[in-house]
Coordinates of C-alpha atoms in Angstrom, one line a residue:
M1 CA 0.0 0.0 0.0
I2 CA 1.3 3.5 -1.0
H3 CA 0.5 6.5 1.1
L4 CA 0.5 10.0 -0.3
S5 CA 3.1 11.0 2.2
D6 CA 5.4 8.4 0.4
V7 CA 5.2 10.5 -2.8
K8 CA 7.1 13.3 -1.0
K9 CA 9.8 10.8 0.0
F10 CA 10.0 9.5 -3.6
E11 CA 10.3 12.9 -5.1
R12 CA 13.0 13.9 -2.7
C13 CA 15.1 10.8 -3.7
A14 CA 14.2 7.4 -5.1
T15 CA 16.7 5.8 -2.8
F16 CA 15.2 7.6 0.2
Y17 CA 11.8 6.0 -0.7
W18 CA 13.3 2.6 -1.3
R19 CA 15.1 2.6 2.1
H20 CA 11.9 3.8 3.8
V21 CA 10.1 0.8 2.3
H22 CA 12.8 -1.8 3.0
E23 CA 14.8 -0.5 6.0
P24 CA 12.8 2.3 7.7
I25 CA 14.3 4.6 10.3
Y26 CA 12.0 6.4 12.8
P27 CA 13.8 9.4 14.2
K28 CA 13.2 11.0 17.6
P29 CA 11.1 14.2 17.2
F30 CA 13.0 17.4 17.8
V31 CA 9.8 19.2 18.7
Y32 CA 7.3 18.1 21.4
Y33 CA 3.8 18.0 20.0
N34 CA 2.2 18.5 23.3
E35 CA -1.4 18.8 22.0
D36 CA -3.4 16.7 19.5
L37 CA -3.7 19.0 16.4
I38 CA -6.9 17.4 15.2
E39 CA -8.6 17.8 18.5
L40 CA -7.6 21.5 18.5
V41 CA -9.0 21.9 15.0
K42 CA -12.3 20.3 16.0
K43 CA -12.6 22.9 18.7
R44 CA -11.7 25.7 16.3
L45 CA -14.4 24.5 13.8
R46 CA -16.9 23.7 16.6
I47 CA -17.1 20.1 15.5
T48 CA -18.9 17.9 18.0
D49 CA -20.7 15.3 16.0
C50 CA -18.6 13.5 13.3
F51 CA -17.2 10.3 11.9
E52 CA -13.6 9.7 13.0
G53 CA -11.5 7.3 11.0
K54 CA -8.9 5.1 12.5
R55 CA -5.5 3.7 11.4
G56 CA -6.1 0.5 9.5
D57 CA -9.7 1.2 8.5
A58 CA -10.9 -0.8 5.5
K59 CA -11.5 1.2 2.4
E60 CA -15.2 0.7 2.6
V61 CA -15.5 2.4 6.1
A62 CA -15.0 6.0 5.0
L63 CA -17.1 5.5 1.8
A64 CA -20.0 4.3 4.0
A65 CA -19.5 7.2 6.4
L66 CA -20.0 9.7 3.5
K67 CA -23.6 8.6 3.4
E68 CA -24.2 8.8 7.1
H69 CA -22.3 11.8 8.4
K70 CA -22.0 15.5 7.4
V71 CA -18.5 15.8 9.0
L72 CA -15.6 13.3 8.6
V73 CA -12.4 13.5 10.5
N74 CA -9.3 11.5 9.5
A75 CA -11.2 9.6 6.8
R76 CA -9.1 7.0 5.0
F77 CA -9.8 6.5 1.3
V78 CA -8.2 4.0 -1.1
Y79 CA -7.9 4.0 -4.8
E80 CA -6.2 0.9 -6.2
D81 CA -3.0 0.6 -3.9
L82 CA -3.0 4.3 -3.0
R83 CA -4.2 5.3 0.4
I84 CA -5.0 8.9 1.5
K85 CA -6.2 10.5 4.7
I86 CA -8.4 13.6 4.6
P87 CA -8.1 15.4 8.0
I88 CA -11.3 17.4 7.9
M89 CA -14.2 17.3 5.4
I90 CA -17.5 18.9 5.8
K91 CA -20.5 18.3 3.5
Q92 CA -22.0 21.3 1.7
A93 CA -24.6 21.6 -1.0
Q94 CA -22.0 21.9 -3.8
G95 CA -19.5 19.3 -2.4
Y96 CA -17.2 18.9 0.5
V97 CA -15.1 21.7 2.1
L98 CA -11.7 20.3 3.1
Y99 CA -9.4 21.6 5.8
F100 CA -5.7 20.6 5.8
P101 CA -4.1 21.4 9.2
Y102 CA -0.4 22.1 9.7
A103 CA 1.5 22.0 13.0
N104 CA 3.6 24.9 12.0
C105 CA 3.2 28.7 11.5
Y106 CA 4.0 29.1 7.8
P107 CA 2.9 26.1 5.6
K108 CA 4.8 26.6 2.3
E109 CA 3.5 26.9 -1.3
S110 CA 5.2 23.6 -2.0
E111 CA 2.4 21.9 0.0
A112 CA 0.0 22.8 -2.9
Q113 CA 1.1 19.7 -4.8
Y114 CA 0.5 17.5 -1.8
I115 CA -3.0 18.9 -1.4
K116 CA -3.7 18.7 -5.2
D117 CA -2.8 15.0 -5.1
H118 CA -5.4 14.4 -2.4
L119 CA -8.0 16.2 -4.6
T120 CA -7.0 14.1 -7.6
V121 CA -7.7 10.9 -5.6
L122 CA -11.0 12.2 -4.4
K123 CA -11.9 13.0 -8.0
W124 CA -11.0 9.4 -9.0
L125 CA -13.4 8.2 -6.3
G126 CA -16.2 10.5 -7.5
I127 CA -16.2 12.6 -4.3
P128 CA -16.9 16.3 -5.1
V129 CA -14.9 19.1 -3.4
S130 CA -16.2 22.7 -3.4
A131 CA -13.5 24.5 -1.3
V132 CA -10.1 23.9 0.3
Y133 CA -8.5 25.7 3.3
V134 CA -5.4 25.3 5.3
I135 CA -5.3 25.6 9.1
H136 CA -2.0 26.6 10.8
L137 CA -0.5 28.0 13.9
N138 CA -0.5 31.8 14.5
A139 CA 3.1 32.8 15.0
A140 CA 2.0 36.0 16.9
Y141 CA -0.2 34.2 19.4
I142 CA 0.8 34.5 23.0
R143 CA -0.9 32.2 25.5
E144 CA -2.6 33.5 28.6
E145 CA -3.7 31.2 31.4
E146 CA -5.9 29.1 29.1
L147 CA -5.1 28.0 25.5
C148 CA -7.4 29.9 23.1
V149 CA -7.8 27.8 19.9
D150 CA -9.6 30.6 18.1
A151 CA -6.4 32.8 18.5
L152 CA -3.9 29.9 18.1
L153 CA -5.2 28.5 14.8
C154 CA -5.5 30.5 11.6
I155 CA -7.8 29.5 8.7
N156 CA -6.6 30.6 5.3
D157 CA -7.1 30.0 1.6
C158 CA -3.4 30.8 1.0
L159 CA 0.0 29.3 1.6
Y160 CA 3.3 31.0 2.3
N161 CA 6.3 31.7 0.1
A162 CA 9.9 31.4 1.2
H163 CA 9.8 34.7 2.9
N164 CA 6.8 33.7 5.0
R165 CA 4.4 35.9 3.1
M166 CA 1.0 35.0 1.6
Q167 CA 1.4 35.9 -2.1
H168 CA -0.9 33.5 -4.0
T169 CA -4.3 32.0 -3.2
L170 CA -4.5 28.2 -2.8
D171 CA -6.8 27.9 -5.8
S172 CA -4.2 29.6 -8.0
L173 CA -1.5 27.4 -6.7
L174 CA -3.6 24.2 -7.2
E175 CA -4.2 25.1 -10.8
K176 CA -0.5 24.9 -11.5
C177 CA -0.2 21.5 -9.8
A178 CA -2.0 19.2 -12.3
R179 CA 0.1 16.2 -13.2
D180 CA -0.1 12.5 -14.1
L181 CA -0.2 11.1 -10.6
Q182 CA -0.6 7.6 -12.1
A183 CA 2.8 7.9 -13.7
V184 CA 4.4 8.9 -10.4
L185 CA 2.8 5.9 -8.7
L186 CA 4.0 3.5 -11.5
A187 CA 7.5 4.7 -10.9
M188 CA 7.2 4.3 -7.2
R189 CA 6.0 0.7 -7.6
H190 CA 8.9 0.0 -9.8
V191 CA 11.5 1.4 -7.3
A192 CA 9.8 -0.4 -4.3
A193 CA 10.0 -3.7 -6.1
L194 CA 13.8 -3.5 -6.7
S195 CA 16.0 -5.7 -4.7
E196 CA 18.6 -2.9 -4.3
Q197 CA 18.7 0.8 -4.9
K198 CA 22.0 2.7 -4.8
G199 CA 22.1 6.3 -3.9
E200 CA 23.7 9.1 -5.8
R201 CA 25.0 12.0 -3.8
G202 CA 23.2 15.3 -4.5
K203 CA 21.9 18.5 -2.9
N204 CA 18.9 16.7 -1.4
C205 CA 21.3 14.5 0.7
T206 CA 22.1 17.4 3.0
R207 CA 19.6 20.1 2.1
G208 CA 18.0 21.4 5.3
A209 CA 19.4 18.5 7.4
K210 CA 21.4 15.4 6.5
C211 CA 19.2 12.7 5.2
L212 CA 18.3 9.9 7.6
Y213 CA 19.8 7.3 5.3
F214 CA 23.0 9.3 4.4
D215 CA 25.4 7.0 6.3
R216 CA 23.8 3.9 4.7
C217 CA 24.1 5.2 1.2
F218 CA 27.6 6.5 1.4
Q219 CA 30.9 5.3 3.0
K220 CA 32.3 7.8 5.4
P221 CA 34.9 9.8 3.5
Q222 CA 38.5 10.2 4.8
A223 CA 39.1 13.1 7.2
N224 CA 40.7 15.3 4.5
S225 CA 38.1 14.5 1.8
I226 CA 37.0 17.4 -0.4
L227 CA 33.4 16.3 0.6
H228 CA 34.0 17.9 4.0
L229 CA 34.5 21.4 2.4
V230 CA 32.0 23.7 4.1
N231 CA 29.7 26.1 2.4
S232 CA 30.6 24.6 -1.0
A233 CA 28.1 24.3 -3.8
H234 CA 30.7 22.6 -6.1
K235 CA 32.4 20.0 -3.9
G236 CA 30.4 17.1 -5.5
R237 CA 31.4 18.3 -8.9
M238 CA 35.1 18.6 -7.9
E239 CA 35.0 15.1 -6.4
Q240 CA 33.6 13.7 -9.6
Q241 CA 36.5 15.4 -11.4
G242 CA 38.9 13.3 -9.4
R243 CA 39.8 15.9 -6.8
K244 CA 39.6 13.8 -3.6
T245 CA 41.3 15.9 -1.0
L246 CA 40.9 19.4 0.3
K247 CA 44.4 20.4 -0.9
E248 CA 43.3 19.4 -4.4
V249 CA 40.5 22.0 -4.5
D250 CA 39.8 23.8 -7.8
L251 CA 40.3 27.4 -6.8
S252 CA 38.0 28.6 -9.6
L253 CA 35.1 26.7 -8.0
L254 CA 35.8 27.9 -4.5
E255 CA 33.6 30.4 -2.7
G256 CA 36.7 31.6 -0.9
N257 CA 35.5 32.1 2.7
R258 CA 37.9 32.0 5.7
L259 CA 36.8 28.6 6.9
Q260 CA 37.4 27.0 3.5
Y261 CA 40.9 28.5 3.5
A262 CA 41.6 27.0 7.0
Q263 CA 40.4 23.6 5.8
I264 CA 42.7 23.7 2.7
M265 CA 45.7 24.9 4.7
A266 CA 45.1 22.2 7.4
D267 CA 45.4 19.6 4.7
Q268 CA 48.5 21.2 3.2
E269 CA 50.1 21.6 6.6
G270 CA 49.7 18.0 7.7
G271 CA 46.4 18.2 9.5
L272 CA 46.4 21.4 11.6
F273 CA 45.9 25.1 10.7
Y274 CA 45.6 27.9 13.2
D275 CA 46.1 31.6 13.1
R276 CA 48.3 32.2 16.2
Y277 CA 48.1 35.9 16.1
A278 CA 44.3 36.0 15.7
L279 CA 43.7 33.4 18.4
S280 CA 46.1 35.2 20.8
S281 CA 44.3 38.5 20.1
W282 CA 40.9 37.0 20.7
L283 CA 41.9 35.2 23.9
K284 CA 43.6 38.2 25.4
G285 CA 40.9 40.7 24.4
S286 CA 37.7 38.8 25.2
I287 CA 38.2 37.0 28.5
V288 CA 37.9 38.4 31.9
Y289 CA 38.1 36.3 35.1
P290 CA 36.3 34.9 37.0
L291 CA 35.4 32.9 33.9
S292 CA 32.1 31.1 33.8
Y293 CA 31.3 28.2 31.4
L294 CA 27.5 28.0 30.8
D295 CA 25.3 25.6 28.9
F296 CA 21.5 25.1 28.8
E297 CA 19.2 22.3 27.9
W298 CA 15.7 23.0 26.7
E299 CA 12.4 21.6 25.3
T300 CA 10.7 23.0 22.2
Y301 CA 6.9 23.0 22.3
A302 CA 4.8 23.1 19.1
Y303 CA 1.9 24.5 21.1
P304 CA 2.5 26.9 24.0
P305 CA 1.9 25.0 27.2
Y306 CA 2.2 27.9 29.7
S307 CA 1.3 31.6 29.9
G308 CA 3.5 34.0 28.0
M309 CA 4.7 31.4 25.5
K310 CA 4.2 31.4 21.7
P311 CA 4.1 28.5 19.2
Y312 CA 7.5 26.8 19.0
D313 CA 8.8 28.6 22.1
V314 CA 11.3 26.7 24.2
L315 CA 11.4 26.0 27.9
C316 CA 14.8 25.8 29.6
F317 CA 14.8 23.0 32.1
Q318 CA 18.5 22.6 32.9
Y319 CA 21.8 24.4 33.1
S320 CA 25.4 23.5 34.0
L321 CA 27.8 26.2 35.2
H322 CA 31.5 25.7 35.8
I323 CA 33.3 28.7 37.4
E324 CA 37.1 29.3 37.1
E325 CA 37.9 32.0 39.6
T326 CA 41.4 32.6 38.2
K327 CA 43.4 31.1 35.3
G328 CA 44.1 27.4 36.1
A329 CA 42.1 27.5 39.4
P330 CA 40.1 24.4 40.4
L331 CA 36.6 24.5 38.9
L332 CA 33.5 25.2 40.9
H333 CA 30.4 23.5 39.6
K334 CA 26.7 24.6 39.9
Q335 CA 23.7 23.1 38.2
F336 CA 19.9 23.2 37.9
I337 CA 17.2 20.9 36.7
K338 CA 13.4 21.0 37.3
E339 CA 10.2 19.7 35.7
K340 CA 7.1 21.4 34.4
D341 CA 7.0 25.3 34.2
C342 CA 10.3 26.1 35.9
R343 CA 11.1 29.3 34.1
I344 CA 11.2 31.6 37.1
S345 CA 13.1 29.1 39.2
F346 CA 15.6 28.8 36.3
I347 CA 16.1 32.5 36.1
E348 CA 16.4 33.1 39.8
K349 CA 18.9 30.3 40.5
L350 CA 21.0 31.2 37.4
L351 CA 21.2 34.8 38.5
A352 CA 22.2 33.7 42.0
D353 CA 24.8 31.2 40.8
L354 CA 26.5 33.3 38.2
P355 CA 29.5 35.5 39.5
K356 CA 28.6 39.2 39.4
E357 CA 31.4 39.9 37.1
G358 CA 33.7 38.2 34.6
S359 CA 33.2 36.7 31.2
I360 CA 30.5 34.0 30.6
M361 CA 31.7 31.4 28.0
V362 CA 29.1 29.8 25.9
F363 CA 29.2 27.8 22.7
N364 CA 27.3 29.2 19.7
M365 CA 25.7 31.8 21.9
E366 CA 23.6 33.7 19.3
G367 CA 21.6 30.7 18.3
A368 CA 21.4 29.1 21.8
E369 CA 21.9 30.5 25.3
K370 CA 21.7 34.2 24.5
L371 CA 18.5 33.6 22.4
R372 CA 16.9 31.7 25.3
L373 CA 17.7 34.5 27.8
K374 CA 16.3 37.2 25.5
Q375 CA 13.1 35.1 25.2
L376 CA 12.9 34.8 29.0
A377 CA 13.4 38.5 29.4
K378 CA 10.3 39.1 27.2
Q379 CA 8.2 36.7 29.2
Y380 CA 9.4 38.1 32.5
P381 CA 10.1 41.8 32.2
Q382 CA 10.9 42.1 35.9
Y383 CA 14.2 40.2 35.1
R384 CA 14.9 41.9 31.8
E385 CA 17.7 44.2 32.8
Q386 CA 19.6 41.5 34.7
L387 CA 19.2 38.9 31.9
H388 CA 20.4 41.5 29.3
V389 CA 23.5 42.1 31.5
V390 CA 24.2 38.4 31.4
C391 CA 23.9 38.4 27.6
D392 CA 26.3 41.3 27.4
R393 CA 28.9 39.4 29.3
M394 CA 28.8 36.4 27.1
V395 CA 31.8 35.3 24.9
D396 CA 31.2 32.8 22.1
L397 CA 33.8 29.9 22.2
A398 CA 32.6 28.8 18.8
L399 CA 34.0 32.0 17.2
P400 CA 37.6 30.7 16.6
F401 CA 36.2 27.7 14.7
V402 CA 33.4 29.5 12.8
S403 CA 35.9 32.2 11.7
G404 CA 38.5 29.7 10.5
N405 CA 41.1 30.7 13.0
F406 CA 41.5 27.0 14.0
Y407 CA 40.9 23.9 11.9
H408 CA 42.0 20.3 12.4
I409 CA 41.4 17.7 9.7
D410 CA 39.7 15.4 12.2
M411 CA 36.9 18.0 12.6
E412 CA 35.6 16.8 9.2
G413 CA 33.8 20.0 8.5
F414 CA 32.1 20.2 12.0
Y415 CA 32.9 22.3 15.0
S416 CA 30.4 21.0 17.7
L417 CA 31.7 20.5 21.2
K418 CA 31.3 16.7 20.8
K419 CA 33.7 16.9 17.8
L420 CA 36.1 19.3 19.4
V421 CA 36.5 17.5 22.7
T422 CA 37.9 14.5 20.8
I423 CA 40.4 16.8 19.1
F424 CA 41.6 18.3 22.3
S425 CA 41.3 15.3 24.7
D426 CA 41.0 11.6 24.9
F427 CA 37.4 11.8 26.1
S428 CA 34.2 11.0 24.1
Y429 CA 30.6 11.8 24.8
E430 CA 29.9 8.2 23.9
E431 CA 31.2 7.3 27.4
L432 CA 28.1 9.0 29.0
E433 CA 24.8 7.3 29.5
I434 CA 23.2 10.3 27.8
S435 CA 25.4 11.5 25.0
Y436 CA 23.1 13.6 22.6
G437 CA 20.9 16.6 23.1
L438 CA 17.7 14.9 21.9
D439 CA 18.4 12.0 24.3
A440 CA 18.5 14.5 27.1
V441 CA 15.2 16.0 26.0
Q442 CA 13.6 12.6 25.8
A443 CA 14.9 11.8 29.3
W444 CA 13.5 15.0 30.7
R445 CA 10.1 14.3 29.1
M446 CA 10.1 11.0 31.0
L447 CA 11.0 12.4 34.4
Q448 CA 7.4 13.2 35.6
E449 CA 6.3 9.6 34.8
L450 CA 8.9 7.8 36.9
D451 CA 9.1 6.7 40.5
E452 CA 11.5 8.7 42.8
Q453 CA 14.4 6.1 42.6
T454 CA 14.4 5.9 38.8
Q455 CA 13.9 9.6 38.5
A456 CA 17.0 10.2 40.7
V457 CA 19.1 7.9 38.4
L458 CA 17.9 9.7 35.3
K459 CA 18.6 13.1 36.8
E460 CA 22.2 12.1 37.5
Q461 CA 22.6 11.1 33.9
L462 CA 21.1 14.4 32.8
Y463 CA 23.5 16.3 35.1
A464 CA 26.5 14.4 33.8
Y465 CA 25.6 15.2 30.2
C466 CA 25.0 18.9 30.7
A467 CA 28.1 19.1 33.0
M468 CA 30.2 17.6 30.2
D469 CA 29.2 20.4 27.9
T470 CA 30.6 23.1 30.2
Y471 CA 33.6 20.9 31.1
A472 CA 34.2 20.5 27.4
M473 CA 34.3 24.2 27.0
W474 CA 37.0 24.4 29.7
I475 CA 39.0 21.7 27.8
V476 CA 38.7 23.6 24.5
Y477 CA 39.5 27.0 25.9
H478 CA 42.6 25.8 27.8
S479 CA 43.8 23.8 24.8
L480 CA 43.6 26.9 22.6
L481 CA 45.6 28.8 25.3
S482 CA 48.2 26.1 25.4
L483 CA 48.4 26.0 21.6
V484 CA 49.0 29.8 21.4
E485 CA 51.6 29.7 24.3
T486 CA 53.6 26.6 23.2
G487 CA 52.8 26.3 19.5
C488 CA 51.9 22.6 20.0
L489 CA 48.6 20.8 20.3
H490 CA 48.5 18.4 23.2
K491 CA 45.6 16.1 24.0
M492 CA 44.4 16.3 27.6
H493 CA 44.0 13.1 29.5
I494 CA 40.6 13.0 31.1
A495 CA 40.5 10.2 33.7
S496 CA 36.8 10.7 34.6
V497 CA 34.0 13.3 34.3
N498 CA 31.6 14.0 37.0
N499 CA 29.4 16.8 38.3
D500 CA 32.1 18.1 40.6
A501 CA 34.7 18.4 37.8

């Protein structure tokens, strides 16, 4: 059985679709969908009496419901071996009005083809449609004490362009989406029936995010492979030309940014490139003791669960803070974790734990910790001034790596803390019980459902993970200091990592 959602997978990449059929991967969700979208839509449309389809319904079930009900929810229809699900359909004199809900704020114009394919199947089945609307989250909605579905959900006859603007009506977009869906299905059946399907590397392999099946399709390239060249639109073309390593790059096809230069120089210099003067200038000009190393963990909610929050706002539930009073002094460690709506507790303990002066070292601060604090400052204006002062004291440890002032071949085009800590020490996050951010979020989601003993064990694992992030910053920072002072890169030996590091 083919589902219409499979068509999207096939159109992205035939190999992606083949692997989904034969060796599926089910990723952990980055976002927590803390409400049932269909239930919210039913409240928004004042639907109380309806037919509700269920997973696995036989094809006759929804067809029979058309005769008995005015409103159908999640109705499953089948044409030959193609199965579709219509979220909301309401019978009117001229045909059915359809509603397609989206759990995001700006459903894009590319969705018009997906909607059109649904309409095509309904036409094949002889089910008339008089109008189509999309329902999506209102990006400007701010929750009060109770969730207001009328304000949360927008109903539109338009989709959004790449700039999040409504430019064309849905009807006009649908007119341009007519195609031979049967031919697409025929090609999909052919691919699914193959015993093997080899992937060809292209833009879709890494566009937006790396494909789930990337590592199954392609062997891991060597550390100095040209395929690790960052921000390059032509690395695949150069690799096909026989240029396998970074030092073999075709300069005429190079965008020429600083990080690319660092990668090429690292390959030419035996694996390591660093700008000693630039690093020294940054280290001396940016850091004031006492030096704090700070890292947050947070949950992203599709639907605002608490007052003052908007769709896709985050809730910080944990932090780790290592404090170095003077250069080389023993580290003092402070930490926080709490369940449910812990925003005020988070703010107040953070402000109490942070030294009143000195630099606050974070990693990738603009897209992470600083952004989180600015959001909290909007939600709780009584803390705005204090939180903005904290933001002003922040120093971004990612800067030397983003700017190309340091590059090691073993980074393989990445500069995450998990990658860097293996460059500068013999430690690996894989030694921890929780070793990835999404695993930490999943563990936090479970906390409220566990008994006290199990909860305590899981909290210790969460503490260890977050503490490693701030300890890793200490490792990276002091390794850069040592490199500038001695001209040599030495790996630190890490015997063990614990909350009192």
